[in-house]
PDB file of C-alpha atoms in Angstrom:
ATOM      1  CA  MET A  18      39.201-126.002  -2.815  1.00  0.00           C
ATOM      2  CA  ARG A  19      36.860-126.573  -5.668  1.00  0.00           C
ATOM      3  CA  PRO A  20      35.746-123.888  -8.129  1.00  0.00           C
ATOM      4  CA  ARG A  21      32.284-123.773  -6.541  1.00  0.00           C
ATOM      5  CA  GLN A  22      33.808-123.051  -3.141  1.00  0.00           C
ATOM      6  CA  TRP A  23      36.209-120.400  -4.469  1.00  0.00           C
ATOM      7  CA  ALA A  24      33.244-118.799  -6.288  1.00  0.00           C
ATOM      8  CA  THR A  25      31.092-118.804  -3.075  1.00  0.00           C
ATOM      9  CA  LEU A  26      33.903-117.117  -1.118  1.00  0.00           C
ATOM     10  CA  ILE A  27      34.485-114.446  -3.811  1.00  0.00           C
ATOM     11  CA  VAL A  28      30.824-113.596  -4.007  1.00  0.00           C
ATOM     12  CA  LEU A  29      30.500-113.435  -0.105  1.00  0.00           C
ATOM     13  CA  ALA A  30      33.567-111.231   0.025  1.00  0.00           C
ATOM     14  CA  LEU A  31      32.205-108.777  -2.522  1.00  0.00           C
ATOM     15  CA  LEU A  32      28.919-108.748  -0.585  1.00  0.00           C
ATOM     16  CA  ALA A  33      30.759-107.922   2.724  1.00  0.00           C
ATOM     17  CA  LEU A  34      32.541-105.111   0.932  1.00  0.00           C
ATOM     18  CA  ALA A  35      29.363-103.774  -0.582  1.00  0.00           C
ATOM     19  CA  ALA A  36      27.758-103.908   2.932  1.00  0.00           C
ATOM     20  CA  VAL A  37      30.649-101.841   4.335  1.00  0.00           C
ATOM     21  CA  ALA A  38      30.281 -99.283   1.473  1.00  0.00           C
ATOM     22  CA  PHE A  39      26.582 -99.197   2.096  1.00  0.00           C
ATOM     23  CA  ARG A  40      27.158 -98.576   5.819  1.00  0.00           C
ATOM     24  CA  LEU A  41      29.644 -95.713   5.132  1.00  0.00           C
ATOM     25  CA  GLY A  42      27.119 -93.973   3.040  1.00  0.00           C
ATOM     26  CA  ALA A  43      23.957 -94.526   5.123  1.00  0.00           C
ATOM     27  CA  GLY A  44      22.856 -91.929   7.616  1.00  0.00           C
ATOM     28  CA  SER A  45      19.715 -90.153   8.831  1.00  0.00           C
ATOM     29  CA  ALA A  46      19.768 -88.024   5.736  1.00  0.00           C
ATOM     30  CA  GLY A  47      19.793 -90.898   3.407  1.00  0.00           C
ATOM     31  CA  LEU A  48      22.656 -92.332   1.309  1.00  0.00           C
ATOM     32  CA  THR A  49      25.145 -89.679   1.316  1.00  0.00           C
ATOM     33  CA  TRP A  50      28.923 -89.690   1.966  1.00  0.00           C
ATOM     34  CA  PRO A  51      29.971 -87.999   5.203  1.00  0.00           C
ATOM     35  CA  ASP A  52      31.228 -84.464   4.871  1.00  0.00           C
ATOM     36  CA  SER A  53      33.243 -84.373   8.134  1.00  0.00           C
ATOM     37  CA  ALA A  54      36.063 -86.504   9.592  1.00  0.00           C
ATOM     38  CA  ALA A  55      34.073 -87.105  12.749  1.00  0.00           C
ATOM     39  CA  VAL A  56      31.166 -88.699  10.900  1.00  0.00           C
ATOM     40  CA  TRP A  57      33.578 -90.734   8.787  1.00  0.00           C
ATOM     41  CA  SER A  58      35.203 -92.022  12.035  1.00  0.00           C
ATOM     42  CA  LEU A  59      31.969 -92.842  13.545  1.00  0.00           C
ATOM     43  CA  ARG A  60      30.680 -94.837  10.607  1.00  0.00           C
ATOM     44  CA  LEU A  61      33.950 -96.611  10.185  1.00  0.00           C
ATOM     45  CA  ASP A  62      33.872 -97.638  13.722  1.00  0.00           C
ATOM     46  CA  ARG A  63      30.338 -98.928  13.441  1.00  0.00           C
ATOM     47  CA  ALA A  64      31.136-100.830  10.251  1.00  0.00           C
ATOM     48  CA  ALA A  65      34.203-102.460  11.860  1.00  0.00           C
ATOM     49  CA  CYS A  66      32.165-103.303  14.895  1.00  0.00           C
ATOM     50  CA  GLY A  67      29.474-104.858  12.652  1.00  0.00           C
ATOM     51  CA  VAL A  68      32.139-106.913  10.823  1.00  0.00           C
ATOM     52  CA  VAL A  69      33.517-108.363  14.087  1.00  0.00           C
ATOM     53  CA  VAL A  70      30.051-109.126  15.564  1.00  0.00           C
ATOM     54  CA  GLY A  71      28.692-110.707  12.492  1.00  0.00           C
ATOM     55  CA  ALA A  72      31.909-112.765  11.909  1.00  0.00           C
ATOM     56  CA  SER A  73      32.029-113.896  15.475  1.00  0.00           C
ATOM     57  CA  LEU A  74      28.380-114.979  15.626  1.00  0.00           C
ATOM     58  CA  ALA A  75      28.522-116.818  12.338  1.00  0.00           C
ATOM     59  CA  VAL A  76      31.719-118.715  13.096  1.00  0.00           C
ATOM     60  CA  ALA A  77      30.491-119.587  16.628  1.00  0.00           C
ATOM     61  CA  GLY A  78      27.509-121.194  14.849  1.00  0.00           C
ATOM     62  CA  VAL A  79      29.803-123.298  12.687  1.00  0.00           C
ATOM     63  CA  LEU A  80      31.967-124.419  15.550  1.00  0.00           C
ATOM     64  CA  LEU A  81      28.971-125.299  17.728  1.00  0.00           C
ATOM     65  CA  GLN A  82      27.323-127.261  14.889  1.00  0.00           C
ATOM     66  CA  SER A  83      30.570-129.166  14.475  1.00  0.00           C
ATOM     67  CA  LEU A  84      31.022-129.696  18.259  1.00  0.00           C
ATOM     68  CA  LEU A  85      27.437-131.029  18.798  1.00  0.00           C
ATOM     69  CA  ARG A  86      26.990-132.571  15.307  1.00  0.00           C
ATOM     70  CA  ASN A  87      23.652-130.544  15.135  1.00  0.00           C
ATOM     71  CA  PRO A  88      22.837-128.251  12.252  1.00  0.00           C
ATOM     72  CA  LEU A  89      20.433-126.289  14.461  1.00  0.00           C
ATOM     73  CA  ALA A  90      23.090-125.432  17.038  1.00  0.00           C
ATOM     74  CA  SER A  91      23.766-121.668  17.385  1.00  0.00           C
ATOM     75  CA  PRO A  92      24.744-119.263  20.161  1.00  0.00           C
ATOM     76  CA  ASP A  93      21.171-118.068  20.603  1.00  0.00           C
ATOM     77  CA  LEU A  94      19.365-121.377  20.547  1.00  0.00           C
ATOM     78  CA  LEU A  95      21.715-123.077  22.901  1.00  0.00           C
ATOM     79  CA  GLY A  96      21.669-120.271  25.501  1.00  0.00           C
ATOM     80  CA  LEU A  97      25.212-119.042  25.079  1.00  0.00           C
ATOM     81  CA  ALA A  98      24.152-115.473  24.082  1.00  0.00           C
ATOM     82  CA  SER A  99      21.736-115.298  27.029  1.00  0.00           C
ATOM     83  CA  GLY A 100      24.459-116.690  29.320  1.00  0.00           C
ATOM     84  CA  ALA A 101      26.939-114.173  28.145  1.00  0.00           C
ATOM     85  CA  GLY A 102      24.390-111.412  28.604  1.00  0.00           C
ATOM     86  CA  LEU A 103      23.672-112.561  32.197  1.00  0.00           C
ATOM     87  CA  GLY A 104      27.368-112.658  32.960  1.00  0.00           C
ATOM     88  CA  ALA A 105      27.750-109.093  31.538  1.00  0.00           C
ATOM     89  CA  MET A 106      24.798-107.831  33.606  1.00  0.00           C
ATOM     90  CA  VAL A 107      26.132-109.338  36.780  1.00  0.00           C
ATOM     91  CA  ALA A 108      29.397-107.430  36.051  1.00  0.00           C
ATOM     92  CA  VAL A 109      27.363-104.300  35.563  1.00  0.00           C
ATOM     93  CA  TYR A 110      25.633-104.749  38.966  1.00  0.00           C
ATOM     94  CA  ALA A 111      28.921-105.691  40.656  1.00  0.00           C
ATOM     95  CA  GLY A 112      30.312-102.371  39.334  1.00  0.00           C
ATOM     96  CA  PHE A 113      27.349-100.493  40.665  1.00  0.00           C
ATOM     97  CA  VAL A 114      27.700-102.135  44.177  1.00  0.00           C
ATOM     98  CA  ALA A 115      31.404-101.220  44.156  1.00  0.00           C
ATOM     99  CA  GLY A 116      30.567 -97.560  43.614  1.00  0.00           C
ATOM    100  CA  HIS A 117      31.495 -97.223  39.920  1.00  0.00           C
ATOM    101  CA  GLY A 118      27.985 -96.326  38.705  1.00  0.00           C
ATOM    102  CA  VAL A 119      25.991 -98.220  35.931  1.00  0.00           C
ATOM    103  CA  ALA A 120      28.523 -98.533  33.046  1.00  0.00           C
ATOM    104  CA  HIS A 121      26.980 -99.617  29.697  1.00  0.00           C
ATOM    105  CA  GLN A 122      30.350-101.203  28.663  1.00  0.00           C
ATOM    106  CA  SER A 123      33.196-101.788  30.958  1.00  0.00           C
ATOM    107  CA  LEU A 124      36.265-103.943  30.727  1.00  0.00           C
ATOM    108  CA  ALA A 125      34.987-106.264  33.514  1.00  0.00           C
ATOM    109  CA  GLN A 126      32.055-107.281  31.342  1.00  0.00           C
ATOM    110  CA  ALA A 127      34.220-109.202  28.855  1.00  0.00           C
ATOM    111  CA  PRO A 128      35.459-111.981  31.193  1.00  0.00           C
ATOM    112  CA  ALA A 129      32.081-112.118  32.931  1.00  0.00           C
ATOM    113  CA  ALA A 130      30.341-112.661  29.513  1.00  0.00           C
ATOM    114  CA  LEU A 131      32.847-115.325  28.597  1.00  0.00           C
ATOM    115  CA  ALA A 132      32.205-117.101  31.894  1.00  0.00           C
ATOM    116  CA  GLY A 133      28.412-116.925  31.405  1.00  0.00           C
ATOM    117  CA  ALA A 134      28.702-118.259  27.809  1.00  0.00           C
ATOM    118  CA  LEU A 135      30.990-121.228  28.815  1.00  0.00           C
ATOM    119  CA  LEU A 136      28.819-122.077  31.788  1.00  0.00           C
ATOM    120  CA  ALA A 137      25.634-122.123  29.685  1.00  0.00           C
ATOM    121  CA  LEU A 138      27.314-124.247  26.990  1.00  0.00           C
ATOM    122  CA  ALA A 139      28.768-126.699  29.644  1.00  0.00           C
ATOM    123  CA  VAL A 140      25.224-127.114  31.194  1.00  0.00           C
ATOM    124  CA  VAL A 141      23.616-127.765  27.847  1.00  0.00           C
ATOM    125  CA  TYR A 142      26.355-130.064  26.687  1.00  0.00           C
ATOM    126  CA  ALA A 143      26.086-132.113  29.910  1.00  0.00           C
ATOM    127  CA  LEU A 144      22.320-132.367  30.033  1.00  0.00           C
ATOM    128  CA  GLY A 145      21.870-132.977  26.287  1.00  0.00           C
ATOM    129  CA  GLN A 146      23.546-136.363  26.492  1.00  0.00           C
ATOM    130  CA  ARG A 147      22.126-139.722  27.355  1.00  0.00           C
ATOM    131  CA  ARG A 148      24.626-142.599  27.962  1.00  0.00           C
ATOM    132  CA  GLY A 149      27.357-140.482  26.359  1.00  0.00           C
ATOM    133  CA  VAL A 150      25.353-139.846  23.190  1.00  0.00           C
ATOM    134  CA  ILE A 151      24.104-136.329  22.366  1.00  0.00           C
ATOM    135  CA  GLU A 152      20.371-136.235  21.463  1.00  0.00           C
ATOM    136  CA  PRO A 153      19.599-133.438  19.047  1.00  0.00           C
ATOM    137  CA  VAL A 154      16.151-132.687  20.178  1.00  0.00           C
ATOM    138  CA  SER A 155      16.995-132.770  23.889  1.00  0.00           C
ATOM    139  CA  LEU A 156      19.977-130.555  23.196  1.00  0.00           C
ATOM    140  CA  ILE A 157      17.911-127.839  21.544  1.00  0.00           C
ATOM    141  CA  LEU A 158      15.162-128.001  24.220  1.00  0.00           C
ATOM    142  CA  ILE A 159      17.618-127.743  27.030  1.00  0.00           C
ATOM    143  CA  GLY A 160      19.348-124.858  25.193  1.00  0.00           C
ATOM    144  CA  VAL A 161      16.061-122.990  24.877  1.00  0.00           C
ATOM    145  CA  ILE A 162      15.314-123.578  28.616  1.00  0.00           C
ATOM    146  CA  VAL A 163      18.793-122.473  29.703  1.00  0.00           C
ATOM    147  CA  GLY A 164      18.430-119.394  27.465  1.00  0.00           C
ATOM    148  CA  VAL A 165      15.043-118.513  28.973  1.00  0.00           C
ATOM    149  CA  MET A 166      16.370-119.024  32.460  1.00  0.00           C
ATOM    150  CA  CYS A 167      19.394-116.771  31.785  1.00  0.00           C
ATOM    151  CA  ALA A 168      17.127-114.181  30.201  1.00  0.00           C
ATOM    152  CA  GLY A 169      15.044-114.170  33.390  1.00  0.00           C
ATOM    153  CA  GLY A 170      18.219-113.791  35.451  1.00  0.00           C
ATOM    154  CA  THR A 171      19.208-110.920  33.358  1.00  0.00           C
ATOM    155  CA  MET A 172      15.872-109.090  33.831  1.00  0.00           C
ATOM    156  CA  PHE A 173      16.124-109.795  37.596  1.00  0.00           C
ATOM    157  CA  VAL A 174      19.564-108.094  37.777  1.00  0.00           C
ATOM    158  CA  GLN A 175      18.167-105.168  35.681  1.00  0.00           C
ATOM    159  CA  TYR A 176      15.467-104.669  38.266  1.00  0.00           C
ATOM    160  CA  LEU A 177      18.127-104.453  40.993  1.00  0.00           C
ATOM    161  CA  LEU A 178      19.813-101.456  39.207  1.00  0.00           C
ATOM    162  CA  PRO A 179      18.735 -97.985  40.207  1.00  0.00           C
ATOM    163  CA  ASP A 180      17.640 -97.065  36.663  1.00  0.00           C
ATOM    164  CA  ARG A 181      15.955-100.573  36.274  1.00  0.00           C
ATOM    165  CA  GLY A 182      18.275-101.334  33.451  1.00  0.00           C
ATOM    166  CA  GLN A 183      17.483 -98.383  31.250  1.00  0.00           C
ATOM    167  CA  ALA A 184      21.144 -97.725  30.354  1.00  0.00           C
ATOM    168  CA  THR A 185      21.510-101.300  29.211  1.00  0.00           C
ATOM    169  CA  GLY A 186      18.092-102.009  27.832  1.00  0.00           C
ATOM    170  CA  ARG A 187      18.945-101.260  24.222  1.00  0.00           C
ATOM    171  CA  TRP A 188      22.122-103.304  24.469  1.00  0.00           C
ATOM    172  CA  LEU A 189      20.231-106.343  25.768  1.00  0.00           C
ATOM    173  CA  VAL A 190      17.994-106.416  22.766  1.00  0.00           C
ATOM    174  CA  GLY A 191      21.103-106.335  20.465  1.00  0.00           C
ATOM    175  CA  ALA A 192      22.432-103.091  19.112  1.00  0.00           C
ATOM    176  CA  ILE A 193      25.644-101.540  17.982  1.00  0.00           C
ATOM    177  CA  SER A 194      26.322 -98.389  20.022  1.00  0.00           C
ATOM    178  CA  ASP A 195      27.955 -95.230  18.850  1.00  0.00           C
ATOM    179  CA  ASP A 196      29.950 -95.323  22.114  1.00  0.00           C
ATOM    180  CA  VAL A 197      31.722 -98.611  21.452  1.00  0.00           C
ATOM    181  CA  SER A 198      35.407 -98.010  21.899  1.00  0.00           C
ATOM    182  CA  ARG A 199      37.849 -98.640  19.077  1.00  0.00           C
ATOM    183  CA  ALA A 200      40.146-100.568  21.361  1.00  0.00           C
ATOM    184  CA  SER A 201      37.349-103.036  22.078  1.00  0.00           C
ATOM    185  CA  VAL A 202      36.748-103.511  18.416  1.00  0.00           C
ATOM    186  CA  ILE A 203      40.386-104.113  17.733  1.00  0.00           C
ATOM    187  CA  VAL A 204      40.785-106.657  20.563  1.00  0.00           C
ATOM    188  CA  THR A 205      37.649-108.553  19.674  1.00  0.00           C
ATOM    189  CA  GLY A 206      38.470-108.299  15.987  1.00  0.00           C
ATOM    190  CA  ALA A 207      41.835-110.030  16.671  1.00  0.00           C
ATOM    191  CA  ILE A 208      39.998-112.824  18.523  1.00  0.00           C
ATOM    192  CA  ALA A 209      37.636-113.215  15.606  1.00  0.00           C
ATOM    193  CA  VAL A 210      40.579-113.507  13.160  1.00  0.00           C
ATOM    194  CA  GLY A 211      42.284-116.025  15.464  1.00  0.00           C
ATOM    195  CA  ALA A 212      39.005-118.074  15.638  1.00  0.00           C
ATOM    196  CA  VAL A 213      38.588-118.036  11.826  1.00  0.00           C
ATOM    197  CA  ALA A 214      42.187-119.132  11.469  1.00  0.00           C
ATOM    198  CA  PHE A 215      41.644-121.938  13.911  1.00  0.00           C
ATOM    199  CA  GLY A 216      38.486-123.094  12.091  1.00  0.00           C
ATOM    200  CA  ALA A 217      40.280-123.013   8.717  1.00  0.00           C
ATOM    201  CA  TRP A 218      43.185-124.903  10.029  1.00  0.00           C
ATOM    202  CA  GLY A 219      41.002-127.462  11.792  1.00  0.00           C
ATOM    203  CA  GLY A 220      38.548-127.863   8.881  1.00  0.00           C
ATOM    204  CA  PRO A 221      39.712-131.294   7.783  1.00  0.00           C
ATOM    205  CA  ALA A 222      39.560-132.487  11.344  1.00  0.00           C
ATOM    206  CA  MET A 223      36.041-131.215  11.711  1.00  0.00           C
ATOM    207  CA  ASP A 224      35.144-132.869   8.422  1.00  0.00           C
ATOM    208  CA  ALA A 225      36.405-136.201   9.751  1.00  0.00           C
ATOM    209  CA  ALA A 226      34.804-135.762  13.189  1.00  0.00           C
ATOM    210  CA  SER A 227      31.393-135.051  11.577  1.00  0.00           C
ATOM    211  CA  ALA A 228      30.922-138.684  10.678  1.00  0.00           C
ATOM    212  CA  SER A 229      31.645-140.686  13.830  1.00  0.00           C
ATOM    213  CA  ASP A 230      34.136-140.874  16.662  1.00  0.00           C
ATOM    214  CA  ASP A 231      35.498-144.302  15.371  1.00  0.00           C
ATOM    215  CA  GLU A 232      36.147-142.968  11.907  1.00  0.00           C
ATOM    216  CA  ALA A 233      37.761-139.758  13.185  1.00  0.00           C
ATOM    217  CA  ARG A 234      40.072-141.772  15.471  1.00  0.00           C
ATOM    218  CA  SER A 235      40.981-144.067  12.595  1.00  0.00           C
ATOM    219  CA  LEU A 236      42.105-140.915  10.734  1.00  0.00           C
ATOM    220  CA  GLY A 237      44.233-139.705  13.617  1.00  0.00           C
ATOM    221  CA  VAL A 238      41.962-136.914  14.639  1.00  0.00           C
ATOM    222  CA  PRO A 239      42.581-135.906  18.413  1.00  0.00           C
ATOM    223  CA  LEU A 240      38.886-135.765  19.299  1.00  0.00           C
ATOM    224  CA  GLY A 241      39.565-134.538  22.862  1.00  0.00           C
ATOM    225  CA  ALA A 242      41.721-131.573  21.824  1.00  0.00           C
ATOM    226  CA  LEU A 243      39.414-130.707  18.926  1.00  0.00           C
ATOM    227  CA  ARG A 244      36.345-130.674  21.068  1.00  0.00           C
ATOM    228  CA  LEU A 245      37.994-128.596  23.738  1.00  0.00           C
ATOM    229  CA  GLY A 246      39.134-126.111  21.112  1.00  0.00           C
ATOM    230  CA  LEU A 247      35.603-125.841  19.574  1.00  0.00           C
ATOM    231  CA  PHE A 248      34.120-125.493  23.120  1.00  0.00           C
ATOM    232  CA  VAL A 249      36.368-122.567  24.104  1.00  0.00           C
ATOM    233  CA  ALA A 250      36.341-120.897  20.664  1.00  0.00           C
ATOM    234  CA  SER A 251      32.658-120.938  20.375  1.00  0.00           C
ATOM    235  CA  GLY A 252      32.221-119.521  23.880  1.00  0.00           C
ATOM    236  CA  VAL A 253      34.872-116.789  23.302  1.00  0.00           C
ATOM    237  CA  LEU A 254      33.247-115.697  20.084  1.00  0.00           C
ATOM    238  CA  SER A 255      29.754-115.698  21.524  1.00  0.00           C
ATOM    239  CA  ALA A 256      30.986-113.592  24.513  1.00  0.00           C
ATOM    240  CA  ALA A 257      32.906-111.244  22.302  1.00  0.00           C
ATOM    241  CA  SER A 258      29.854-110.517  20.090  1.00  0.00           C
ATOM    242  CA  VAL A 259      27.590-110.063  23.212  1.00  0.00           C
ATOM    243  CA  TYR A 260      30.157-107.678  24.827  1.00  0.00           C
ATOM    244  CA  LEU A 261      30.197-105.454  21.694  1.00  0.00           C
ATOM    245  CA  ALA A 262      26.558-105.543  20.694  1.00  0.00           C
ATOM    246  CA  GLY A 263      24.481-107.575  23.094  1.00  0.00           C
ATOM    247  CA  PRO A 264      22.708-110.834  22.175  1.00  0.00           C
ATOM    248  CA  ILE A 265      21.795-110.795  18.424  1.00  0.00           C
ATOM    249  CA  GLY A 266      19.857-113.882  17.157  1.00  0.00           C
ATOM    250  CA  PHE A 267      19.733-115.975  13.979  1.00  0.00           C
ATOM    251  CA  VAL A 268      22.981-114.895  12.473  1.00  0.00           C
ATOM    252  CA  GLY A 269      24.919-117.812  13.966  1.00  0.00           C
ATOM    253  CA  LEU A 270      22.222-120.146  12.649  1.00  0.00           C
ATOM    254  CA  VAL A 271      21.338-118.767   9.234  1.00  0.00           C
ATOM    255  CA  CYS A 272      24.805-118.011   7.889  1.00  0.00           C
ATOM    256  CA  PRO A 273      26.210-121.551   8.143  1.00  0.00           C
ATOM    257  CA  HIS A 274      23.140-122.961   6.347  1.00  0.00           C
ATOM    258  CA  VAL A 275      23.420-120.398   3.554  1.00  0.00           C
ATOM    259  CA  VAL A 276      27.059-121.171   3.006  1.00  0.00           C
ATOM    260  CA  ARG A 277      26.625-124.969   3.304  1.00  0.00           C
ATOM    261  CA  LEU A 278      23.888-124.803   0.633  1.00  0.00           C
ATOM    262  CA  ALA A 279      26.101-122.768  -1.742  1.00  0.00           C
ATOM    263  CA  ALA A 280      29.513-124.329  -1.155  1.00  0.00           C
ATOM    264  CA  GLY A 281      28.956-127.734   0.364  1.00  0.00           C
ATOM    265  CA  PRO A 282      29.717-129.068   3.813  1.00  0.00           C
ATOM    266  CA  GLY A 283      33.516-128.621   3.935  1.00  0.00           C
ATOM    267  CA  HIS A 284      34.331-126.902   7.133  1.00  0.00           C
ATOM    268  CA  ARG A 285      37.255-124.921   5.862  1.00  0.00           C
ATOM    269  CA  THR A 286      35.158-123.111   3.334  1.00  0.00           C
ATOM    270  CA  LEU A 287      32.250-123.098   5.714  1.00  0.00           C
ATOM    271  CA  VAL A 288      34.150-121.160   8.430  1.00  0.00           C
ATOM    272  CA  VAL A 289      35.572-118.517   6.087  1.00  0.00           C
ATOM    273  CA  GLY A 290      32.357-118.175   4.127  1.00  0.00           C
ATOM    274  CA  SER A 291      30.159-117.898   7.245  1.00  0.00           C
ATOM    275  CA  ALA A 292      32.461-115.219   8.645  1.00  0.00           C
ATOM    276  CA  LEU A 293      32.050-113.178   5.422  1.00  0.00           C
ATOM    277  CA  ALA A 294      28.260-113.749   5.361  1.00  0.00           C
ATOM    278  CA  GLY A 295      27.795-112.814   9.031  1.00  0.00           C
ATOM    279  CA  ALA A 296      29.820-109.628   8.443  1.00  0.00           C
ATOM    280  CA  ALA A 297      27.649-108.663   5.480  1.00  0.00           C
ATOM    281  CA  ILE A 298      24.388-109.273   7.285  1.00  0.00           C
ATOM    282  CA  ILE A 299      25.214-107.392  10.374  1.00  0.00           C
ATOM    283  CA  VAL A 300      26.829-104.353   8.596  1.00  0.00           C
ATOM    284  CA  ALA A 301      23.924-104.211   6.054  1.00  0.00           C
ATOM    285  CA  GLY A 302      21.442-104.422   8.807  1.00  0.00           C
ATOM    286  CA  ASP A 303      23.102-101.580  10.693  1.00  0.00           C
ATOM    287  CA  ALA A 304      23.053 -99.490   7.463  1.00  0.00           C
ATOM    288  CA  LEU A 305      19.315-100.205   7.105  1.00  0.00           C
ATOM    289  CA  ILE A 306      18.580 -99.086  10.724  1.00  0.00           C
ATOM    290  CA  ALA A 307      20.421 -95.839  10.090  1.00  0.00           C
ATOM    291  CA  LEU A 308      18.124 -95.203   7.091  1.00  0.00           C
ATOM    292  CA  ILE A 309      14.893 -96.127   8.800  1.00  0.00           C
ATOM    293  CA  ASP A 310      13.383 -93.308  10.789  1.00  0.00           C
ATOM    294  CA  LEU A 311      10.767 -94.428  13.248  1.00  0.00           C
ATOM    295  CA  GLY A 312      10.481 -91.215  15.031  1.00  0.00           C
ATOM    296  CA  GLY A 313      11.611 -92.582  18.405  1.00  0.00           C
ATOM    297  CA  GLY A 314      15.268 -93.459  17.758  1.00  0.00           C
ATOM    298  CA  ARG A 315      16.938 -96.220  15.887  1.00  0.00           C
ATOM    299  CA  MET A 316      15.456 -99.758  15.881  1.00  0.00           C
ATOM    300  CA  PRO A 317      17.732-102.193  17.783  1.00  0.00           C
ATOM    301  CA  LEU A 318      19.653-104.412  15.435  1.00  0.00           C
ATOM    302  CA  GLY A 319      18.423-107.593  17.231  1.00  0.00           C
ATOM    303  CA  VAL A 320      14.879-106.737  16.322  1.00  0.00           C
ATOM    304  CA  LEU A 321      15.791-106.498  12.535  1.00  0.00           C
ATOM    305  CA  THR A 322      17.738-109.730  12.491  1.00  0.00           C
ATOM    306  CA  ALA A 323      14.859-111.568  14.268  1.00  0.00           C
ATOM    307  CA  ILE A 324      12.218-110.206  11.755  1.00  0.00           C
ATOM    308  CA  ILE A 325      14.401-111.160   8.791  1.00  0.00           C
ATOM    309  CA  GLY A 326      16.261-114.246  10.082  1.00  0.00           C
ATOM    310  CA  GLY A 327      13.245-116.113  11.324  1.00  0.00           C
ATOM    311  CA  PRO A 328      11.411-116.374   7.954  1.00  0.00           C
ATOM    312  CA  ALA A 329      14.731-116.927   6.196  1.00  0.00           C
ATOM    313  CA  LEU A 330      15.522-119.860   8.383  1.00  0.00           C
ATOM    314  CA  ILE A 331      12.050-121.332   7.746  1.00  0.00           C
ATOM    315  CA  VAL A 332      12.526-121.002   3.907  1.00  0.00           C
ATOM    316  CA  LEU A 333      16.026-122.741   4.179  1.00  0.00           C
ATOM    317  CA  LEU A 334      14.623-125.559   6.279  1.00  0.00           C
ATOM    318  CA  ARG A 335      11.728-126.143   3.978  1.00  0.00           C
ATOM    319  CA  GLY A 336      14.136-126.154   1.029  1.00  0.00           C
ATOM    320  CA  ARG A 337      16.329-128.745   2.607  1.00  0.00           C
ATOM    321  CA  ARG A 338      13.295-130.927   3.407  1.00  0.00           C
ATOM    322  CA  GLY A 339      12.075-130.595  -0.202  1.00  0.00           C
ATOM    323  CA  GLU A 340      15.562-131.788  -1.411  1.00  0.00           C
ATOM    324  CA  ALA A 341      15.407-134.792   0.936  1.00  0.00           C
TER     325      ALA A 341
END
């Protein structure tokens, strides 16, 4: 890697570490280190969960942008997050019908979220093509439509529950829960590490595939296997993040843009750098939420990322247009 790429990764790693330290010291009483083992454990679990969620969302964004050759592709814009949320809610309703009550987070939600994410991506991928060629504008429009439809389905399932979805309402907006199990964080963390390793290993192949199919084939890139890997990995990462913290927007879209502007378009650096950037953003956002007292409980993390991520993306896009 070039010095510019190494420098970008080092800076992002330091920012991620700073965000974790910030989260460990952030509480309702302000920036103070915990004075009990229970509080230490709780904050460590939330910080670890934030790292996994942020890295998963950001890397999913990189893989989707490579798969679809569209810099605007992300789990939220293409409906993967909403599809995963719908699948998870269907699992919640199925558990209620089976007599298990309304569980905020159950093991059955993970495969259901994965199925929802992959199904949403398959629909968008199939309908976003014309004569075998992906149309960027149609792809985004179809992704938004699929996302809205899945969100409507999620609200319908919520209405069928006895509490009208109150137990899952905060999760559906995007929030890290104090009740998230350490085992869930460890399993999804292992998945995220595997996806980052896959992206770093397949970085040169993604670089070649970003130009054209003919050029990629001339370089010996197995396009079918690569696209299948990107398809499954992006769906798994989106489902993992939704399972842990619900659908959180803009992270999978903004982080790849930031890293691409800082380090260039090389996918190996882009995958690792985006994972670090996503982890830093989510953990720092969760720390800010812990410090903000609105009098009615903590603000959902998805609200904060939308408020900050939307304007940040507009600035990035205007900057790219100015450079062009």
